[in-house]
PDB file of C-alpha atoms in Angstrom:
ATOM      1  CA  MET A   1    -147.399 -30.507  22.745  1.00  0.00           C
ATOM      2  CA  SER A   2    -144.689 -28.292  21.475  1.00  0.00           C
ATOM      3  CA  LEU A   3    -144.427 -26.089  18.500  1.00  0.00           C
ATOM      4  CA  ALA A   4    -141.055 -24.672  17.225  1.00  0.00           C
ATOM      5  CA  TYR A   5    -139.345 -22.693  14.351  1.00  0.00           C
ATOM      6  CA  ILE A   6    -135.555 -24.109  13.882  1.00  0.00           C
ATOM      7  CA  ALA A   7    -133.237 -22.607  11.783  1.00  0.00           C
ATOM      8  CA  LYS A   8    -129.670 -22.345  11.098  1.00  0.00           C
ATOM      9  CA  THR A   9    -127.102 -21.080   8.407  1.00  0.00           C
ATOM     10  CA  GLY A  10    -123.501 -21.506   7.878  1.00  0.00           C
ATOM     11  CA  THR A  11    -120.994 -19.160   6.135  1.00  0.00           C
ATOM     12  CA  LYS A  12    -117.557 -20.030   5.012  1.00  0.00           C
ATOM     13  CA  LEU A  13    -117.970 -23.562   5.049  1.00  0.00           C
ATOM     14  CA  ILE A  14    -114.817 -25.529   3.875  1.00  0.00           C
ATOM     15  CA  ALA A  15    -114.737 -28.302   0.876  1.00  0.00           C
ATOM     16  CA  TYR A  16    -112.596 -29.062  -1.969  1.00  0.00           C
ATOM     17  CA  ARG A  17    -113.069 -27.914  -5.111  1.00  0.00           C
ATOM     18  CA  PRO A  18    -111.523 -27.808  -8.900  1.00  0.00           C
ATOM     19  CA  PHE A  19    -108.338 -25.865  -9.376  1.00  0.00           C
ATOM     20  CA  ASN A  20    -107.157 -24.366 -12.917  1.00  0.00           C
ATOM     21  CA  ALA A  21    -110.258 -25.820 -15.072  1.00  0.00           C
ATOM     22  CA  ALA A  22    -109.438 -24.848 -18.308  1.00  0.00           C
ATOM     23  CA  PRO A  23    -111.773 -21.913 -19.629  1.00  0.00           C
ATOM     24  CA  PHE A  24    -113.596 -22.887 -23.197  1.00  0.00           C
ATOM     25  CA  ILE A  25    -112.176 -21.187 -26.165  1.00  0.00           C
ATOM     26  CA  PRO A  26    -114.921 -21.199 -29.254  1.00  0.00           C
ATOM     27  CA  GLY A  27    -113.793 -21.199 -32.621  1.00  0.00           C
ATOM     28  CA  MET A  28    -111.443 -22.948 -34.716  1.00  0.00           C
ATOM     29  CA  ASP A  29    -107.776 -22.585 -35.620  1.00  0.00           C
ATOM     30  CA  ALA A  30    -106.235 -22.014 -39.216  1.00  0.00           C
ATOM     31  CA  GLN A  31    -106.670 -25.659 -40.095  1.00  0.00           C
ATOM     32  CA  GLY A  32    -110.148 -25.873 -39.128  1.00  0.00           C
ATOM     33  CA  ARG A  33    -109.577 -27.715 -36.006  1.00  0.00           C
ATOM     34  CA  PRO A  34    -111.577 -26.874 -32.328  1.00  0.00           C
ATOM     35  CA  LEU A  35    -109.691 -24.813 -30.253  1.00  0.00           C
ATOM     36  CA  SER A  36    -111.085 -26.509 -27.034  1.00  0.00           C
ATOM     37  CA  THR A  37    -111.025 -30.377 -26.982  1.00  0.00           C
ATOM     38  CA  GLU A  38    -110.592 -32.664 -23.950  1.00  0.00           C
ATOM     39  CA  ALA A  39    -107.266 -33.143 -25.260  1.00  0.00           C
ATOM     40  CA  ASN A  40    -105.901 -29.941 -25.391  1.00  0.00           C
ATOM     41  CA  ALA A  41    -107.515 -29.059 -21.904  1.00  0.00           C
ATOM     42  CA  GLU A  42    -103.994 -28.909 -20.219  1.00  0.00           C
ATOM     43  CA  SER A  43    -102.578 -26.212 -22.757  1.00  0.00           C
ATOM     44  CA  ARG A  44    -105.756 -23.986 -21.965  1.00  0.00           C
ATOM     45  CA  ALA A  45    -105.149 -24.309 -18.105  1.00  0.00           C
ATOM     46  CA  PRO A  46    -105.383 -20.608 -16.809  1.00  0.00           C
ATOM     47  CA  PHE A  47    -102.315 -21.146 -14.131  1.00  0.00           C
ATOM     48  CA  LEU A  48     -99.091 -22.309 -15.426  1.00  0.00           C
ATOM     49  CA  PRO A  49    -100.193 -24.459 -18.309  1.00  0.00           C
ATOM     50  CA  GLY A  50     -97.739 -27.683 -18.519  1.00  0.00           C
ATOM     51  CA  ILE A  51     -96.808 -27.286 -15.079  1.00  0.00           C
ATOM     52  CA  TYR A  52     -99.999 -27.096 -13.318  1.00  0.00           C
ATOM     53  CA  GLY A  53    -102.795 -29.590 -14.975  1.00  0.00           C
ATOM     54  CA  THR A  54    -106.496 -29.142 -14.858  1.00  0.00           C
ATOM     55  CA  GLU A  55    -107.452 -31.924 -12.339  1.00  0.00           C
ATOM     56  CA  GLY A  56    -106.026 -30.487  -9.420  1.00  0.00           C
ATOM     57  CA  ILE A  57    -108.144 -29.420  -6.142  1.00  0.00           C
ATOM     58  CA  TYR A  58    -107.515 -27.040  -3.550  1.00  0.00           C
ATOM     59  CA  LEU A  59    -109.293 -26.262  -0.102  1.00  0.00           C
ATOM     60  CA  ASP A  60    -111.898 -23.242  -0.056  1.00  0.00           C
ATOM     61  CA  ASN A  61    -114.202 -21.640   2.228  1.00  0.00           C
ATOM     62  CA  SER A  62    -116.728 -20.383  -0.266  1.00  0.00           C
ATOM     63  CA  PHE A  63    -119.363 -23.180   0.587  1.00  0.00           C
ATOM     64  CA  THR A  64    -122.806 -21.866   2.638  1.00  0.00           C
ATOM     65  CA  SER A  65    -125.586 -23.670   4.224  1.00  0.00           C
ATOM     66  CA  ALA A  66    -129.235 -22.902   5.653  1.00  0.00           C
ATOM     67  CA  TYR A  67    -132.061 -24.718   7.194  1.00  0.00           C
ATOM     68  CA  HIS A  68    -135.177 -23.665   8.043  1.00  0.00           C
ATOM     69  CA  SER A  69    -138.144 -25.791   9.569  1.00  0.00           C
ATOM     70  CA  GLY A  70    -141.493 -25.827  11.382  1.00  0.00           C
ATOM     71  CA  GLN A  71    -141.700 -28.666  13.967  1.00  0.00           C
ATOM     72  CA  VAL A  72    -144.766 -30.104  15.926  1.00  0.00           C
ATOM     73  CA  GLU A  73    -144.271 -32.522  18.789  1.00  0.00           C
ATOM     74  CA  LEU A  74    -146.839 -34.370  20.786  1.00  0.00           C
ATOM     75  CA  ASN A  75    -145.644 -36.830  23.577  1.00  0.00           C
ATOM     76  CA  LYS A  76    -147.165 -38.730  26.274  1.00  0.00           C
ATOM     77  CA  ARG A  77    -145.255 -39.799  29.171  1.00  0.00           C
ATOM     78  CA  PHE A  78    -144.937 -43.089  30.314  1.00  0.00           C
ATOM     79  CA  SER A  79    -147.614 -43.875  32.535  1.00  0.00           C
ATOM     80  CA  LYS A  80    -150.134 -46.540  33.261  1.00  0.00           C
ATOM     81  CA  GLY A  81    -147.974 -48.707  31.274  1.00  0.00           C
ATOM     82  CA  PHE A  82    -148.193 -46.877  28.125  1.00  0.00           C
ATOM     83  CA  GLN A  83    -146.124 -43.597  26.253  1.00  0.00           C
ATOM     84  CA  PHE A  84    -145.625 -42.420  22.709  1.00  0.00           C
ATOM     85  CA  SER A  85    -144.038 -39.762  20.722  1.00  0.00           C
ATOM     86  CA  SER A  86    -144.965 -38.352  17.745  1.00  0.00           C
ATOM     87  CA  SER A  87    -143.278 -35.417  15.537  1.00  0.00           C
ATOM     88  CA  TYR A  88    -143.754 -33.591  12.368  1.00  0.00           C
ATOM     89  CA  THR A  89    -141.254 -31.540  10.470  1.00  0.00           C
ATOM     90  CA  LEU A  90    -141.886 -29.076   7.445  1.00  0.00           C
ATOM     91  CA  SER A  91    -138.372 -28.314   6.583  1.00  0.00           C
ATOM     92  CA  LYS A  92    -135.981 -26.906   3.590  1.00  0.00           C
ATOM     93  CA  SER A  93    -132.064 -27.505   3.688  1.00  0.00           C
ATOM     94  CA  LEU A  94    -130.293 -25.663   0.978  1.00  0.00           C
ATOM     95  CA  ASP A  95    -125.990 -25.684   0.775  1.00  0.00           C
ATOM     96  CA  SER A  96    -123.638 -25.377  -1.809  1.00  0.00           C
ATOM     97  CA  SER A  97    -122.002 -29.193  -0.749  1.00  0.00           C
ATOM     98  CA  SER A  98    -123.300 -31.830   1.460  1.00  0.00           C
ATOM     99  CA  THR A  99    -120.489 -33.884   1.191  1.00  0.00           C
ATOM    100  CA  THR A 100    -118.795 -35.322   4.353  1.00  0.00           C
ATOM    101  CA  THR A 101    -115.518 -36.109   2.755  1.00  0.00           C
ATOM    102  CA  LEU A 102    -114.591 -32.520   1.673  1.00  0.00           C
ATOM    103  CA  GLY A 103    -115.840 -33.352  -1.966  1.00  0.00           C
ATOM    104  CA  ALA A 104    -113.866 -32.056  -5.019  1.00  0.00           C
ATOM    105  CA  CYS A 105    -116.539 -31.795  -7.677  1.00  0.00           C
ATOM    106  CA  LEU A 106    -118.947 -28.895  -8.578  1.00  0.00           C
ATOM    107  CA  SER A 107    -121.269 -28.493 -11.581  1.00  0.00           C
ATOM    108  CA  ASN A 108    -119.296 -25.030 -12.569  1.00  0.00           C
ATOM    109  CA  PRO A 109    -115.804 -25.105 -11.182  1.00  0.00           C
ATOM    110  CA  PHE A 110    -115.843 -21.159 -11.762  1.00  0.00           C
ATOM    111  CA  ASP A 111    -118.838 -20.598  -9.778  1.00  0.00           C
ATOM    112  CA  VAL A 112    -119.675 -22.158  -6.455  1.00  0.00           C
ATOM    113  CA  ARG A 113    -123.242 -20.314  -6.209  1.00  0.00           C
ATOM    114  CA  ALA A 114    -124.339 -22.794  -9.223  1.00  0.00           C
ATOM    115  CA  ASP A 115    -124.180 -25.898  -7.137  1.00  0.00           C
ATOM    116  CA  ARG A 116    -126.389 -24.246  -4.097  1.00  0.00           C
ATOM    117  CA  GLY A 117    -129.532 -26.261  -3.876  1.00  0.00           C
ATOM    118  CA  ARG A 118    -131.574 -28.813  -1.661  1.00  0.00           C
ATOM    119  CA  SER A 119    -128.956 -30.685   0.429  1.00  0.00           C
ATOM    120  CA  ASP A 120    -128.480 -34.268  -0.172  1.00  0.00           C
ATOM    121  CA  TYR A 121    -130.375 -35.242   2.932  1.00  0.00           C
ATOM    122  CA  ASP A 122    -133.232 -32.730   2.780  1.00  0.00           C
ATOM    123  CA  ARG A 123    -136.503 -34.114   3.394  1.00  0.00           C
ATOM    124  CA  ARG A 124    -139.579 -31.631   2.952  1.00  0.00           C
ATOM    125  CA  HIS A 125    -142.040 -33.872   5.392  1.00  0.00           C
ATOM    126  CA  ALA A 126    -141.064 -35.915   7.924  1.00  0.00           C
ATOM    127  CA  PHE A 127    -143.228 -37.736  10.528  1.00  0.00           C
ATOM    128  CA  VAL A 128    -142.232 -40.164  13.262  1.00  0.00           C
ATOM    129  CA  PHE A 129    -144.354 -41.852  15.440  1.00  0.00           C
ATOM    130  CA  SER A 130    -143.289 -44.250  18.363  1.00  0.00           C
ATOM    131  CA  GLY A 131    -144.735 -45.788  21.183  1.00  0.00           C
ATOM    132  CA  VAL A 132    -144.367 -48.530  23.971  1.00  0.00           C
ATOM    133  CA  TRP A 133    -147.172 -50.293  25.890  1.00  0.00           C
ATOM    134  CA  SER A 134    -146.546 -52.640  28.673  1.00  0.00           C
ATOM    135  CA  PRO A 135    -150.047 -53.921  29.641  1.00  0.00           C
ATOM    136  CA  LEU A 136    -150.280 -53.695  33.610  1.00  0.00           C
ATOM    137  CA  ALA A 137    -152.756 -56.993  34.310  1.00  0.00           C
ATOM    138  CA  TYR A 138    -150.866 -59.730  35.487  1.00  0.00           C
ATOM    139  CA  GLU A 139    -147.497 -57.492  36.045  1.00  0.00           C
ATOM    140  CA  SER A 140    -146.801 -59.818  39.062  1.00  0.00           C
ATOM    141  CA  GLN A 141    -147.017 -63.041  36.695  1.00  0.00           C
ATOM    142  CA  ALA A 142    -148.971 -64.757  39.829  1.00  0.00           C
ATOM    143  CA  GLY A 143    -150.209 -68.263  39.024  1.00  0.00           C
ATOM    144  CA  ALA A 144    -150.187 -70.154  35.810  1.00  0.00           C
ATOM    145  CA  VAL A 145    -152.529 -67.645  34.053  1.00  0.00           C
ATOM    146  CA  GLY A 146    -150.418 -64.725  35.288  1.00  0.00           C
ATOM    147  CA  ARG A 147    -146.973 -66.291  33.672  1.00  0.00           C
ATOM    148  CA  VAL A 148    -149.131 -66.596  30.450  1.00  0.00           C
ATOM    149  CA  LEU A 149    -150.749 -63.245  30.199  1.00  0.00           C
ATOM    150  CA  GLY A 150    -148.245 -61.060  32.308  1.00  0.00           C
ATOM    151  CA  GLY A 151    -145.028 -59.454  31.247  1.00  0.00           C
ATOM    152  CA  TRP A 152    -145.637 -58.608  27.606  1.00  0.00           C
ATOM    153  CA  SER A 153    -144.700 -55.071  25.909  1.00  0.00           C
ATOM    154  CA  LEU A 154    -145.208 -54.005  22.340  1.00  0.00           C
ATOM    155  CA  SER A 155    -143.354 -51.401  20.866  1.00  0.00           C
ATOM    156  CA  GLY A 156    -142.923 -49.805  17.401  1.00  0.00           C
ATOM    157  CA  ILE A 157    -141.757 -46.954  15.224  1.00  0.00           C
ATOM    158  CA  SER A 158    -143.506 -45.877  11.873  1.00  0.00           C
ATOM    159  CA  THR A 159    -141.618 -43.128   9.710  1.00  0.00           C
ATOM    160  CA  ILE A 160    -142.866 -41.419   6.903  1.00  0.00           C
ATOM    161  CA  GLN A 161    -140.584 -39.189   4.590  1.00  0.00           C
ATOM    162  CA  SER A 162    -140.823 -37.411   1.380  1.00  0.00           C
ATOM    163  CA  GLY A 163    -138.394 -38.257  -1.316  1.00  0.00           C
ATOM    164  CA  ALA A 164    -134.868 -37.326  -1.503  1.00  0.00           C
ATOM    165  CA  PRO A 165    -133.614 -34.732  -3.789  1.00  0.00           C
ATOM    166  CA  VAL A 166    -132.454 -35.711  -7.243  1.00  0.00           C
ATOM    167  CA  THR A 167    -129.600 -33.668  -9.150  1.00  0.00           C
ATOM    168  CA  PRO A 168    -129.502 -34.868 -13.126  1.00  0.00           C
ATOM    169  CA  THR A 169    -125.731 -34.907 -14.419  1.00  0.00           C
ATOM    170  CA  THR A 170    -124.713 -34.955 -17.833  1.00  0.00           C
ATOM    171  CA  GLY A 171    -122.503 -37.748 -17.602  1.00  0.00           C
ATOM    172  CA  GLN A 172    -119.783 -36.430 -20.145  1.00  0.00           C
ATOM    173  CA  ASN A 173    -117.576 -33.597 -19.864  1.00  0.00           C
ATOM    174  CA  THR A 174    -119.674 -31.135 -22.361  1.00  0.00           C
ATOM    175  CA  ALA A 175    -117.585 -28.593 -20.749  1.00  0.00           C
ATOM    176  CA  LEU A 176    -114.237 -29.527 -22.028  1.00  0.00           C
ATOM    177  CA  ASP A 177    -112.622 -28.105 -18.949  1.00  0.00           C
ATOM    178  CA  GLY A 178    -110.512 -30.969 -18.249  1.00  0.00           C
ATOM    179  CA  ASN A 179    -111.676 -30.915 -14.457  1.00  0.00           C
ATOM    180  CA  ILE A 180    -111.022 -34.089 -12.199  1.00  0.00           C
ATOM    181  CA  CYS A 181    -115.043 -34.916 -12.155  1.00  0.00           C
ATOM    182  CA  GLY A 182    -115.616 -35.179 -15.677  1.00  0.00           C
ATOM    183  CA  GLY A 183    -119.215 -35.318 -16.264  1.00  0.00           C
ATOM    184  CA  SER A 184    -119.979 -36.833 -13.044  1.00  0.00           C
ATOM    185  CA  SER A 185    -121.046 -33.649 -11.673  1.00  0.00           C
ATOM    186  CA  LEU A 186    -121.782 -31.217 -14.587  1.00  0.00           C
ATOM    187  CA  HIS A 187    -125.424 -30.646 -14.837  1.00  0.00           C
ATOM    188  CA  PRO A 188    -127.730 -30.558 -18.050  1.00  0.00           C
ATOM    189  CA  ASP A 189    -129.847 -27.850 -19.291  1.00  0.00           C
ATOM    190  CA  ILE A 190    -133.565 -28.041 -17.936  1.00  0.00           C
ATOM    191  CA  VAL A 191    -136.212 -27.401 -20.599  1.00  0.00           C
ATOM    192  CA  GLY A 192    -139.362 -28.577 -18.946  1.00  0.00           C
ATOM    193  CA  LYS A 193    -140.866 -29.940 -16.249  1.00  0.00           C
ATOM    194  CA  PRO A 194    -139.252 -33.046 -14.328  1.00  0.00           C
ATOM    195  CA  GLU A 195    -142.449 -34.562 -12.670  1.00  0.00           C
ATOM    196  CA  ARG A 196    -144.771 -36.946 -14.285  1.00  0.00           C
ATOM    197  CA  GLU A 197    -147.692 -38.635 -13.554  1.00  0.00           C
ATOM    198  CA  HIS A 198    -147.522 -42.760 -12.957  1.00  0.00           C
ATOM    199  CA  SER A 199    -149.905 -44.815 -14.465  1.00  0.00           C
ATOM    200  CA  SER A 200    -148.736 -48.128 -12.462  1.00  0.00           C
ATOM    201  CA  ARG A 201    -146.124 -49.152 -10.264  1.00  0.00           C
ATOM    202  CA  ALA A 202    -144.234 -50.527 -13.142  1.00  0.00           C
ATOM    203  CA  ASN A 203    -144.586 -47.286 -15.191  1.00  0.00           C
ATOM    204  CA  MET A 204    -142.837 -45.542 -12.350  1.00  0.00           C
ATOM    205  CA  VAL A 205    -140.094 -48.014 -11.931  1.00  0.00           C
ATOM    206  CA  ALA A 206    -139.259 -48.110 -16.176  1.00  0.00           C
ATOM    207  CA  ASN A 207    -139.837 -44.303 -16.160  1.00  0.00           C
ATOM    208  CA  PHE A 208    -139.728 -42.436 -12.979  1.00  0.00           C
ATOM    209  CA  PHE A 209    -139.102 -38.507 -14.240  1.00  0.00           C
ATOM    210  CA  ASN A 210    -139.625 -36.635 -17.603  1.00  0.00           C
ATOM    211  CA  ARG A 211    -136.467 -37.606 -19.394  1.00  0.00           C
ATOM    212  CA  GLY A 212    -137.120 -34.854 -21.814  1.00  0.00           C
ATOM    213  CA  ALA A 213    -136.883 -32.131 -19.201  1.00  0.00           C
ATOM    214  CA  PHE A 214    -133.150 -32.239 -19.382  1.00  0.00           C
ATOM    215  CA  VAL A 215    -130.902 -32.001 -22.506  1.00  0.00           C
ATOM    216  CA  LEU A 216    -127.134 -31.646 -23.132  1.00  0.00           C
ATOM    217  CA  PRO A 217    -125.944 -28.322 -22.702  1.00  0.00           C
ATOM    218  CA  GLN A 218    -124.022 -26.859 -25.867  1.00  0.00           C
ATOM    219  CA  LEU A 219    -120.273 -27.726 -25.720  1.00  0.00           C
ATOM    220  CA  GLY A 220    -118.226 -25.305 -23.587  1.00  0.00           C
ATOM    221  CA  ARG A 221    -121.335 -24.140 -21.434  1.00  0.00           C
ATOM    222  CA  TYR A 222    -122.481 -25.397 -18.097  1.00  0.00           C
ATOM    223  CA  GLY A 223    -125.913 -26.710 -17.691  1.00  0.00           C
ATOM    224  CA  THR A 224    -129.224 -24.534 -16.367  1.00  0.00           C
ATOM    225  CA  ALA A 225    -130.400 -27.574 -14.076  1.00  0.00           C
ATOM    226  CA  GLY A 226    -129.588 -27.033 -10.657  1.00  0.00           C
ATOM    227  CA  ARG A 227    -129.002 -29.520  -7.782  1.00  0.00           C
ATOM    228  CA  GLY A 228    -132.051 -31.346  -6.427  1.00  0.00           C
ATOM    229  CA  VAL A 229    -134.361 -30.149  -8.664  1.00  0.00           C
ATOM    230  CA  PHE A 230    -137.073 -32.951  -8.625  1.00  0.00           C
ATOM    231  CA  SER A 231    -137.484 -35.419  -5.169  1.00  0.00           C
ATOM    232  CA  GLY A 232    -137.495 -39.150  -5.773  1.00  0.00           C
ATOM    233  CA  PRO A 233    -139.536 -41.901  -4.088  1.00  0.00           C
ATOM    234  CA  ALA A 234    -141.028 -41.260  -0.413  1.00  0.00           C
ATOM    235  CA  LEU A 235    -140.127 -43.491   2.017  1.00  0.00           C
ATOM    236  CA  VAL A 236    -142.531 -45.278   4.632  1.00  0.00           C
ATOM    237  CA  SER A 237    -141.730 -47.892   7.013  1.00  0.00           C
ATOM    238  CA  THR A 238    -143.016 -49.437  10.307  1.00  0.00           C
ATOM    239  CA  ASP A 239    -140.668 -51.686  12.722  1.00  0.00           C
ATOM    240  CA  PHE A 240    -142.646 -53.358  15.586  1.00  0.00           C
ATOM    241  CA  ALA A 241    -141.026 -55.476  18.463  1.00  0.00           C
ATOM    242  CA  VAL A 242    -143.197 -58.016  20.857  1.00  0.00           C
ATOM    243  CA  LEU A 243    -141.460 -58.734  24.306  1.00  0.00           C
ATOM    244  CA  LYS A 244    -142.293 -61.468  26.689  1.00  0.00           C
ATOM    245  CA  ASP A 245    -140.617 -61.349  30.369  1.00  0.00           C
ATOM    246  CA  ILE A 246    -140.705 -64.441  32.000  1.00  0.00           C
ATOM    247  CA  ARG A 247    -139.678 -64.225  35.654  1.00  0.00           C
ATOM    248  CA  ALA A 248    -137.571 -67.172  36.924  1.00  0.00           C
ATOM    249  CA  MET A 249    -136.529 -65.815  40.171  1.00  0.00           C
ATOM    250  CA  GLU A 250    -136.860 -62.421  42.210  1.00  0.00           C
ATOM    251  CA  ARG A 251    -134.264 -60.645  40.080  1.00  0.00           C
ATOM    252  CA  GLN A 252    -134.000 -62.783  37.224  1.00  0.00           C
ATOM    253  CA  ARG A 253    -135.962 -63.423  34.131  1.00  0.00           C
ATOM    254  CA  LEU A 254    -136.007 -64.782  30.722  1.00  0.00           C
ATOM    255  CA  GLN A 255    -136.987 -62.575  27.919  1.00  0.00           C
ATOM    256  CA  PHE A 256    -138.140 -63.670  24.452  1.00  0.00           C
ATOM    257  CA  ARG A 257    -138.074 -61.117  21.589  1.00  0.00           C
ATOM    258  CA  ALA A 258    -139.879 -61.149  18.363  1.00  0.00           C
ATOM    259  CA  GLU A 259    -138.949 -57.750  16.268  1.00  0.00           C
ATOM    260  CA  PHE A 260    -140.186 -57.137  12.743  1.00  0.00           C
ATOM    261  CA  PHE A 261    -138.188 -54.523  10.579  1.00  0.00           C
ATOM    262  CA  ASN A 262    -140.467 -52.920   7.852  1.00  0.00           C
ATOM    263  CA  LEU A 263    -143.480 -55.069   9.067  1.00  0.00           C
ATOM    264  CA  PHE A 264    -145.805 -54.223   6.415  1.00  0.00           C
ATOM    265  CA  ASN A 265    -143.107 -54.999   3.774  1.00  0.00           C
ATOM    266  CA  GLN A 266    -143.666 -51.638   2.298  1.00  0.00           C
ATOM    267  CA  VAL A 267    -141.361 -51.175  -1.087  1.00  0.00           C
ATOM    268  CA  ASN A 268    -138.848 -48.339  -0.725  1.00  0.00           C
ATOM    269  CA  PHE A 269    -137.596 -47.614  -3.866  1.00  0.00           C
ATOM    270  CA  SER A 270    -134.207 -45.986  -4.249  1.00  0.00           C
ATOM    271  CA  ASN A 271    -133.772 -42.751  -6.541  1.00  0.00           C
ATOM    272  CA  PRO A 272    -133.968 -43.141 -10.450  1.00  0.00           C
ATOM    273  CA  VAL A 273    -130.917 -43.202 -12.493  1.00  0.00           C
ATOM    274  CA  ALA A 274    -130.258 -39.533 -13.541  1.00  0.00           C
ATOM    275  CA  THR A 275    -127.213 -39.550 -15.506  1.00  0.00           C
ATOM    276  CA  LEU A 276    -128.344 -38.722 -19.394  1.00  0.00           C
ATOM    277  CA  ALA A 277    -125.282 -41.009 -20.811  1.00  0.00           C
ATOM    278  CA  ASN A 278    -126.466 -43.812 -18.944  1.00  0.00           C
ATOM    279  CA  ALA A 279    -128.330 -46.614 -20.818  1.00  0.00           C
ATOM    280  CA  ARG A 280    -130.992 -46.968 -17.729  1.00  0.00           C
ATOM    281  CA  TYR A 281    -131.670 -42.963 -17.532  1.00  0.00           C
ATOM    282  CA  GLY A 282    -134.895 -42.388 -15.892  1.00  0.00           C
ATOM    283  CA  GLN A 283    -135.065 -45.887 -14.254  1.00  0.00           C
ATOM    284  CA  ILE A 284    -135.173 -47.126 -10.824  1.00  0.00           C
ATOM    285  CA  LEU A 285    -132.798 -49.982 -10.163  1.00  0.00           C
ATOM    286  CA  GLY A 286    -133.095 -50.593  -6.456  1.00  0.00           C
ATOM    287  CA  ALA A 287    -135.004 -50.606  -3.365  1.00  0.00           C
ATOM    288  CA  GLY A 288    -134.693 -51.104   0.605  1.00  0.00           C
ATOM    289  CA  ALA A 289    -134.919 -54.021   2.248  1.00  0.00           C
ATOM    290  CA  GLY A 290    -138.149 -55.625   2.850  1.00  0.00           C
ATOM    291  CA  ARG A 291    -139.818 -57.166   5.984  1.00  0.00           C
ATOM    292  CA  THR A 292    -137.233 -58.698   8.003  1.00  0.00           C
ATOM    293  CA  ILE A 293    -137.977 -60.925  11.318  1.00  0.00           C
ATOM    294  CA  GLN A 294    -135.629 -61.478  14.202  1.00  0.00           C
ATOM    295  CA  LEU A 295    -136.358 -63.449  17.154  1.00  0.00           C
ATOM    296  CA  GLY A 296    -134.302 -63.746  19.937  1.00  0.00           C
ATOM    297  CA  LEU A 297    -134.115 -64.998  23.537  1.00  0.00           C
ATOM    298  CA  LYS A 298    -132.336 -63.329  26.883  1.00  0.00           C
ATOM    299  CA  TYR A 299    -131.390 -64.399  30.160  1.00  0.00           C
ATOM    300  CA  LEU A 300    -131.250 -61.274  32.308  1.00  0.00           C
ATOM    301  CA  TRP A 301    -130.037 -61.275  36.302  1.00  0.00           C
TER     302      TRP A 301
END
């Protein structure tokens, strides 16, 4: 058994961010037209308007990350035909960009810190158990009974994880800043508690979170909701395998394999739609694969 506290921090991490986004100018002109619209964003660009547009991006090292975890492991080494490994992790991962492709979008192009929140891969609780059992009885496979009862192995791995972070977005560029990401990364205002109780699975799928907890910010403002402000559905899955070795000669054997992925056919839902402008806002539209069975036959020499 082992206990550990593991942490790491990252500073000056590199990613793309919007360049030359247009600041919002409130008010109307002499003709009563708004001073800030999506159409006139180019003319409001702070650097060389008309030459440099508002949809540019540049590489910046203002991004940060932090990870903290408590970990417990319980392992049994292989002996007498049996071994297992189990681990539980309580952790929190924060960053201002989880992208593996250097990104380009921020919820507020003028403030990287506004995007600091739970990492896309953050899982608060994670438990994994795996094991292998190879009964020693009839290991030599002598005789007809030994051929039938010997050479079996069972193995499996079970995973239980809390839900992935969900980040609500507006789906429309209410900031009117003309940046390349539009409303795909802009956050709404948070005005309530996102979590809600579910009376049934159907109710959960139709309305996973409190949709009234988020509203569009006023024009020209960036929303107050952060990244990963609530969690999506949890994940539970078990894979299992049965192997049977049949000795053909001293150094040759035939191996039959039966593998069951998601053995108990657990339904692992994907994150809900969290874009306010989407007609399916709040709904869960997908799930992971169901049970899959794979049979195989190998000849080893």
